[in-house]
Amino acid sequence: MKVETIAIHAGNHIDPTSRAVVQPIVTATTFERGDDGGFPGGHIYSRASNPNRASLENVLAKLEGGEEAAAFSSGNAAGMSVFQSLEPGNHIIAPDDMYHGLRNQLKTLFAGILEFDFVNVNDSTVLRSHIKPNTKLIWLETPSNPLLKVTDIKMVVAIAAGHDIKVVCDNTFATPLCQQPLALGADMVMHSTTKYFGGHSDLMGGALITAKKSDWWQKIRNVQTMGGAIPSPTDCYYLTRSIKTLPYRMRGHVKNAQLLAEYLDNHDKIEKVLYPGLQSHPQYEIAKEQMTGFGAVLSFLLKGGEDEAKRVVNALQLFTQATSLGGVESLVEHRASVEGPDTQTPLNLLRVSVGLEHIDDLIADMAQALG
Ligand SMILES: *Cc1c(COP(=O)(O)O)cnc(C)c1O
């Protein structure tokens, strides 16, 4: 089935008792045993599983083309579950511009437990040279945040294949509508479902989707259910509901982003636009090869430096100055301020999450703010 159909049907079933067309929210924490002591409803206790979470996990797995998915209370909880599934002393290679929240998590919570190197994973020589006997995981994030660097997933998978190394890809910026890392050979996909899956800036969630069930996946399931960083049934319901429109929303986001990127690229106050859909993007060819859409986050660098970047943020009316991305409303952010002192982000960079407003209104607001 096609993705639009999966998005609508794979996370829903008609309730057999009430015949409600939309699957109801099951708030119960516990489920009745059958006379034989079994669990005829398939659920025991809601930390372990819940009907709404099961439906959400089903649609997530189908959308990414994986065997199974696990839903979490946030993207960071999903990422942390991967790190917790490793053995003490294992080594991780991660991108040098990894999402700062997960980078800080590794550096703060896993220091002394895991080893990690943040490197330019796009350079195969650099990547190879950092592989050690205890390397168990290569973490990818493509396109990356906020520099929109694109990693050749197949290249990394080929390097990892020669060793006993898993490849996990944070696919938050692309969504399965724009990129399917499992089809390119990655072992697992991670999402902050807070972003495009939720799509309305009103719920937090995370997900892991595995290509294949394995002992490693079972360990991640244990981290999920024993650790308990699970989403509530209500959050699962709203996420499942939002996913029904994800394909159409994504198409609108991507179209707007391309037009805004082209507008900014031709503006004389702008030094550079970072967007994988522009031919000027250094990895445009890789992006074209492995993505079916170029996503809807873009960054641009202003000629006038940090002061000008901060002036423009405040002059924008329709773009709200706020962190995060993937909602229907457009957001803008001076990223270096958010990321703190060890940031690699240029001080004159603004990151935009392009929303679903009409492109003419977005461009008009940019035009007045740039002056
Ligand atoms: C937001 C984000 C995360 C973290 O997700 P939360 O839901 O905020 O915990 C991880 N990776 C990327 C690329 C993100 O944008």
Coordinates of C-alpha atoms and ligand atoms in Angstrom, one line a residue:
M1 CA 0.0 0.0 0.0
K2 CA 1.0 3.6 -0.6
V3 CA 2.1 5.8 2.2
E4 CA -1.1 8.0 2.4
T5 CA -3.1 4.8 2.9
I6 CA -0.7 3.4 5.5
A7 CA -0.8 6.7 7.4
I8 CA -4.6 6.6 7.7
H9 CA -5.2 2.9 8.3
A10 CA -2.1 1.3 9.9
G11 CA -2.6 3.1 13.2
N12 CA -6.4 2.6 13.5
H13 CA -9.0 -0.1 13.8
I14 CA -12.7 0.0 14.3
D15 CA -13.6 -0.8 17.9
P16 CA -15.3 -4.2 17.8
T17 CA -17.6 -3.5 20.8
S18 CA -18.9 0.0 20.0
R19 CA -18.1 0.0 16.3
A20 CA -16.6 3.4 16.7
V21 CA -14.8 4.2 13.4
V22 CA -11.9 5.8 15.3
Q23 CA -10.0 3.7 17.8
P24 CA -10.9 4.9 21.3
I25 CA -8.3 6.0 23.9
V26 CA -7.8 3.3 26.5
T27 CA -6.9 5.0 29.7
A28 CA -6.8 1.8 31.9
T29 CA -3.5 1.0 33.5
T30 CA -4.4 -2.7 33.9
F31 CA -6.2 -5.4 32.0
E32 CA -8.4 -8.2 33.1
R33 CA -7.1 -11.8 33.0
G34 CA -9.1 -14.6 31.4
D35 CA -10.3 -17.6 33.4
D36 CA -7.2 -19.5 32.4
G37 CA -5.0 -16.7 33.9
G38 CA -4.0 -15.5 30.5
F39 CA -4.5 -12.1 28.9
P40 CA -7.1 -12.4 26.1
G41 CA -6.9 -8.7 25.3
G42 CA -3.1 -8.9 24.6
H43 CA -2.2 -6.4 27.3
I44 CA -1.2 -6.8 31.0
Y45 CA -0.2 -3.4 32.3
S46 CA 0.1 -0.1 30.5
R47 CA 3.8 0.5 31.1
A48 CA 4.5 -2.7 29.1
S49 CA 1.9 -2.1 26.4
N50 CA -1.4 -0.3 25.7
P51 CA -3.8 -0.5 22.7
N52 CA -3.1 3.1 21.6
R53 CA 0.6 2.6 21.8
A54 CA 0.4 -0.6 19.9
S55 CA -1.5 1.1 17.1
L56 CA 1.0 4.0 17.1
E57 CA 3.9 1.6 16.9
N58 CA 2.3 -0.3 14.1
V59 CA 1.9 2.8 11.9
L60 CA 5.4 4.0 12.7
A61 CA 6.9 0.7 11.7
K62 CA 5.0 0.5 8.5
L63 CA 5.8 4.1 7.5
E64 CA 9.6 3.5 7.9
G65 CA 9.5 0.0 6.4
G66 CA 10.7 -1.6 9.6
E67 CA 9.7 -4.8 11.4
E68 CA 8.7 -3.2 14.7
A69 CA 8.7 0.2 16.4
A70 CA 8.9 1.4 20.0
A71 CA 7.3 4.7 21.1
F72 CA 8.8 6.8 23.8
S73 CA 7.9 9.9 25.7
S74 CA 10.3 12.1 23.8
G75 CA 13.0 12.0 21.1
N76 CA 15.7 12.2 23.7
A77 CA 14.2 9.2 25.6
A78 CA 14.3 7.2 22.3
G79 CA 17.9 8.2 21.8
M80 CA 18.8 7.4 25.4
S81 CA 17.3 3.9 25.1
V82 CA 19.7 3.2 22.2
F83 CA 22.7 4.3 24.3
Q84 CA 21.4 2.3 27.3
S85 CA 21.2 -0.8 25.2
L86 CA 25.0 -0.8 24.7
E87 CA 27.5 -2.4 27.1
P88 CA 29.7 -0.3 29.3
G89 CA 32.9 0.6 27.5
N90 CA 31.3 0.4 24.0
H91 CA 32.4 3.1 21.6
I92 CA 30.0 5.3 19.6
I93 CA 30.9 7.4 16.5
A94 CA 28.5 10.3 16.1
P95 CA 28.4 13.4 13.8
D96 CA 30.3 16.5 14.9
D97 CA 27.0 18.5 14.5
M98 CA 24.8 15.9 16.2
Y99 CA 21.5 17.4 17.6
H100 CA 22.9 19.3 20.7
G101 CA 20.4 17.7 23.1
L102 CA 21.6 14.2 22.4
R103 CA 25.2 15.3 22.2
N104 CA 24.9 16.8 25.7
Q105 CA 23.1 13.7 26.9
L106 CA 26.1 11.6 25.8
K107 CA 28.6 14.0 27.3
T108 CA 26.7 14.5 30.6
L109 CA 24.9 11.2 31.4
F110 CA 27.2 8.7 29.6
A111 CA 30.6 10.1 30.4
G112 CA 32.7 7.3 32.0
I113 CA 30.1 4.6 30.8
L114 CA 30.4 4.8 27.1
E115 CA 33.2 6.1 24.8
F116 CA 32.2 8.4 22.0
D117 CA 33.8 10.5 19.3
F118 CA 32.1 13.3 17.4
V119 CA 33.5 13.4 13.9
N120 CA 32.8 14.4 10.4
V121 CA 30.9 11.2 9.4
N122 CA 30.6 12.5 5.8
D123 CA 34.3 11.9 5.3
S124 CA 34.8 8.2 4.8
T125 CA 38.5 8.4 5.6
V126 CA 37.8 10.2 8.9
L127 CA 35.0 7.7 9.7
R128 CA 37.2 4.6 9.0
S129 CA 40.1 6.1 11.1
H130 CA 37.8 6.4 14.1
I131 CA 36.6 2.8 14.1
K132 CA 38.0 0.9 17.1
P133 CA 37.6 -2.8 18.3
N134 CA 35.0 -1.6 20.8
T135 CA 33.0 0.5 18.3
K136 CA 29.4 -0.8 18.3
L137 CA 27.4 2.1 16.9
I138 CA 27.6 4.7 14.3
W139 CA 24.9 7.4 14.9
L140 CA 23.8 9.4 11.9
E141 CA 21.5 12.4 11.6
T142 CA 20.7 13.5 8.1
P143 CA 20.0 16.2 7.1
S144 CA 21.7 17.5 10.2
N145 CA 20.7 20.2 12.6
P146 CA 21.2 23.2 12.0
L147 CA 23.8 23.0 9.2
L148 CA 21.7 20.7 7.0
K149 CA 24.7 18.5 6.1
V150 CA 23.7 15.4 4.2
T151 CA 25.3 12.1 5.0
D152 CA 25.5 9.3 2.4
I153 CA 23.8 6.6 4.4
K154 CA 24.8 3.8 2.0
M155 CA 28.4 4.8 2.3
V156 CA 28.3 4.6 6.1
V157 CA 26.4 1.3 6.0
A158 CA 29.1 -0.2 3.7
I159 CA 31.8 0.9 6.1
A160 CA 30.0 -0.5 9.2
A161 CA 29.3 -3.8 7.4
G162 CA 32.9 -4.8 7.6
H163 CA 32.7 -4.7 11.4
D164 CA 30.1 -5.6 14.0
I165 CA 28.8 -2.1 14.0
K166 CA 25.1 -1.0 14.0
V167 CA 24.0 2.1 12.2
V168 CA 21.2 4.2 13.7
C169 CA 19.8 7.2 11.8
D170 CA 18.0 10.1 13.4
N171 CA 15.4 10.7 10.6
T172 CA 13.6 13.6 12.4
F173 CA 14.3 16.3 9.8
A174 CA 13.5 14.1 6.8
T175 CA 10.6 11.9 8.0
P176 CA 9.9 8.7 6.1
L177 CA 8.2 10.8 3.4
C178 CA 11.5 12.3 2.4
Q179 CA 14.0 9.5 3.3
Q180 CA 13.8 5.9 4.4
P181 CA 17.1 5.0 6.1
L182 CA 16.2 1.3 6.6
A183 CA 15.8 0.8 2.8
L184 CA 19.3 2.3 2.5
G185 CA 20.7 -0.3 4.9
A186 CA 20.5 1.3 8.3
D187 CA 19.7 -1.0 11.2
M188 CA 17.4 1.4 13.1
V189 CA 15.7 4.8 12.7
M190 CA 15.1 7.3 15.5
H191 CA 12.6 10.1 15.5
S192 CA 11.6 13.0 17.6
T193 CA 7.9 12.6 16.9
T194 CA 7.5 16.0 18.7
K195 CA 8.3 17.4 15.3
Y196 CA 6.7 16.5 11.9
F197 CA 4.8 13.4 13.1
G198 CA 3.0 15.4 15.8
G199 CA 3.1 18.4 13.4
H200 CA 1.2 20.9 15.6
S201 CA 3.7 21.8 18.3
D202 CA 1.5 20.4 21.0
L203 CA 2.8 17.0 22.0
M204 CA 6.2 15.4 22.8
G205 CA 7.2 11.9 21.7
G206 CA 10.0 9.8 20.3
A207 CA 10.3 6.6 18.4
L208 CA 12.7 3.9 17.4
I209 CA 12.0 1.7 14.4
T210 CA 14.1 -1.4 13.8
A211 CA 14.7 -3.1 10.4
K212 CA 14.7 -6.5 12.1
K213 CA 13.8 -7.9 15.5
S214 CA 16.9 -9.1 17.3
D215 CA 18.4 -9.6 20.8
W216 CA 19.5 -6.0 20.6
W217 CA 16.0 -4.9 19.8
Q218 CA 14.7 -6.9 22.7
K219 CA 17.1 -5.1 25.0
I220 CA 15.7 -1.8 23.7
R221 CA 12.2 -3.0 24.4
N222 CA 13.4 -3.8 28.0
V223 CA 14.8 -0.3 28.3
Q224 CA 11.4 1.1 27.1
T225 CA 9.2 -1.0 29.4
M226 CA 11.4 -1.4 32.4
G227 CA 12.7 2.2 32.2
G228 CA 9.2 3.4 31.6
A229 CA 9.9 6.4 29.4
I230 CA 6.6 5.7 27.6
P231 CA 4.0 8.1 26.0
S232 CA 0.6 8.3 27.6
P233 CA -2.4 6.7 25.8
T234 CA -3.7 10.2 25.0
D235 CA -0.4 11.3 23.5
C236 CA -0.3 8.1 21.5
Y237 CA -3.9 8.8 20.3
Y238 CA -3.1 12.4 19.2
L239 CA 0.1 11.3 17.5
T240 CA -1.7 8.6 15.6
R241 CA -4.3 11.1 14.6
S242 CA -1.7 13.6 13.4
I243 CA 0.1 10.9 11.4
K244 CA -3.0 10.5 9.2
T245 CA -2.2 13.8 7.5
L246 CA 1.6 13.5 7.6
P247 CA 2.1 12.8 3.9
Y248 CA 0.0 15.8 2.9
R249 CA 1.6 18.1 5.4
M250 CA 5.1 17.0 4.5
R251 CA 4.4 17.7 0.8
G252 CA 3.2 21.2 1.7
H253 CA 6.2 21.8 4.0
V254 CA 8.7 20.7 1.4
K255 CA 7.2 22.8 -1.4
N256 CA 7.2 25.9 0.8
A257 CA 10.7 25.3 2.0
Q258 CA 12.0 24.9 -1.6
L259 CA 10.4 28.2 -2.7
L260 CA 11.6 30.1 0.4
A261 CA 15.1 28.7 0.0
E262 CA 15.2 29.9 -3.7
Y263 CA 13.9 33.3 -2.6
L264 CA 16.5 33.7 0.1
D265 CA 19.3 32.4 -2.2
N266 CA 18.6 35.3 -4.6
H267 CA 18.5 38.0 -1.9
D268 CA 21.5 40.3 -1.7
K269 CA 21.6 40.6 2.1
I270 CA 22.2 36.9 2.4
E271 CA 25.6 35.3 2.3
K272 CA 24.5 31.7 2.0
V273 CA 21.4 29.4 2.2
L274 CA 21.8 25.9 3.6
Y275 CA 19.1 23.7 2.1
P276 CA 19.6 20.2 0.5
G277 CA 17.2 21.2 -2.3
L278 CA 19.5 23.9 -3.7
Q279 CA 22.0 22.9 -6.3
S280 CA 24.5 25.0 -4.4
H281 CA 24.3 22.6 -1.5
P282 CA 27.6 20.7 -1.2
Q283 CA 25.9 17.3 -1.0
Y284 CA 23.0 18.1 -3.4
E285 CA 23.8 15.0 -5.5
I286 CA 23.7 12.7 -2.5
A287 CA 20.5 14.3 -1.3
K288 CA 18.9 13.8 -4.7
E289 CA 19.9 10.2 -4.7
Q290 CA 18.8 9.2 -1.2
M291 CA 15.9 11.5 -0.5
T292 CA 12.5 11.7 -2.1
G293 CA 12.0 15.2 -0.8
F294 CA 14.5 17.7 0.7
G295 CA 12.7 18.4 4.0
A296 CA 11.5 21.7 5.3
V297 CA 14.2 23.1 7.6
L298 CA 16.6 25.5 6.2
S299 CA 19.3 27.8 7.6
F300 CA 20.7 31.0 6.2
L301 CA 23.7 33.2 7.0
L302 CA 23.4 36.9 6.9
K303 CA 26.0 39.2 5.4
G304 CA 25.6 41.7 8.4
G305 CA 26.9 39.2 11.0
E306 CA 25.4 38.3 14.4
D307 CA 23.8 41.7 15.0
E308 CA 22.0 41.6 11.7
A309 CA 20.8 38.0 12.3
K310 CA 19.3 39.1 15.7
R311 CA 17.7 42.2 14.1
V312 CA 16.0 40.1 11.4
V313 CA 14.7 37.6 13.9
N314 CA 13.0 40.4 15.8
A315 CA 11.7 42.1 12.6
L316 CA 10.0 38.9 11.4
Q317 CA 6.2 39.0 12.2
L318 CA 4.8 35.8 10.8
F319 CA 7.8 33.6 11.7
T320 CA 7.7 33.1 15.5
Q321 CA 11.0 33.2 17.3
A322 CA 11.0 29.8 19.0
T323 CA 13.0 26.6 19.1
S324 CA 11.7 23.3 17.6
L325 CA 10.4 22.5 14.1
G326 CA 7.9 20.5 12.2
G327 CA 4.7 22.3 13.2
V328 CA 2.2 23.9 10.9
E329 CA 3.4 27.4 11.9
S330 CA 6.8 28.7 10.7
L331 CA 9.5 29.2 13.3
V332 CA 12.8 31.0 13.3
E333 CA 15.7 30.8 15.7
H334 CA 19.2 32.1 16.3
R335 CA 20.7 28.7 16.8
A336 CA 24.1 29.6 18.3
S337 CA 22.3 31.3 21.2
V338 CA 20.4 28.1 22.0
E339 CA 23.3 25.7 21.6
G340 CA 25.6 27.4 24.0
P341 CA 29.4 27.9 24.1
D342 CA 30.6 24.7 22.4
T343 CA 28.5 25.3 19.4
Q344 CA 29.9 25.0 15.9
T345 CA 27.0 27.0 14.5
P346 CA 28.0 30.3 12.8
L347 CA 26.8 33.4 14.8
N348 CA 25.1 34.9 11.7
L349 CA 23.0 31.8 11.1
L350 CA 19.2 31.7 11.4
R351 CA 17.4 28.4 11.2
V352 CA 13.8 28.3 9.9
S353 CA 11.2 25.6 10.2
V354 CA 9.0 26.3 7.2
G355 CA 5.3 25.9 8.1
L356 CA 2.2 25.5 6.1
E357 CA 1.2 29.2 5.8
H358 CA 0.8 30.4 2.2
I359 CA 4.3 30.9 0.6
D360 CA 3.4 34.4 -0.6
D361 CA 2.9 35.5 3.0
L362 CA 6.1 33.9 4.2
I363 CA 8.1 35.5 1.5
A364 CA 6.5 38.9 2.1
D365 CA 7.4 38.7 5.8
M366 CA 11.0 37.8 4.9
A367 CA 11.2 40.6 2.4
Q368 CA 10.0 43.2 5.0
A369 CA 12.3 41.9 7.7
L370 CA 15.4 41.8 5.5
G371 CA 14.5 45.3 4.3
Ligands
LIG1 C1 14.0 17.6 18.6 C2 15.1 16.7 18.2 C3 15.5 15.6 19.0 C4 15.0 15.5 20.4 O1 13.7 15.2 20.5 P1 12.7 15.6 21.7 O2 11.4 15.1 21.3 O3 12.9 17.1 21.9 O4 13.3 14.9 23.0 C5 16.4 14.7 18.5 N1 16.9 14.9 17.2 C6 16.5 15.9 16.4 C7 17.1 16.0 15.0 C8 15.6 16.8 16.9 O5 15.2 17.8 16.1

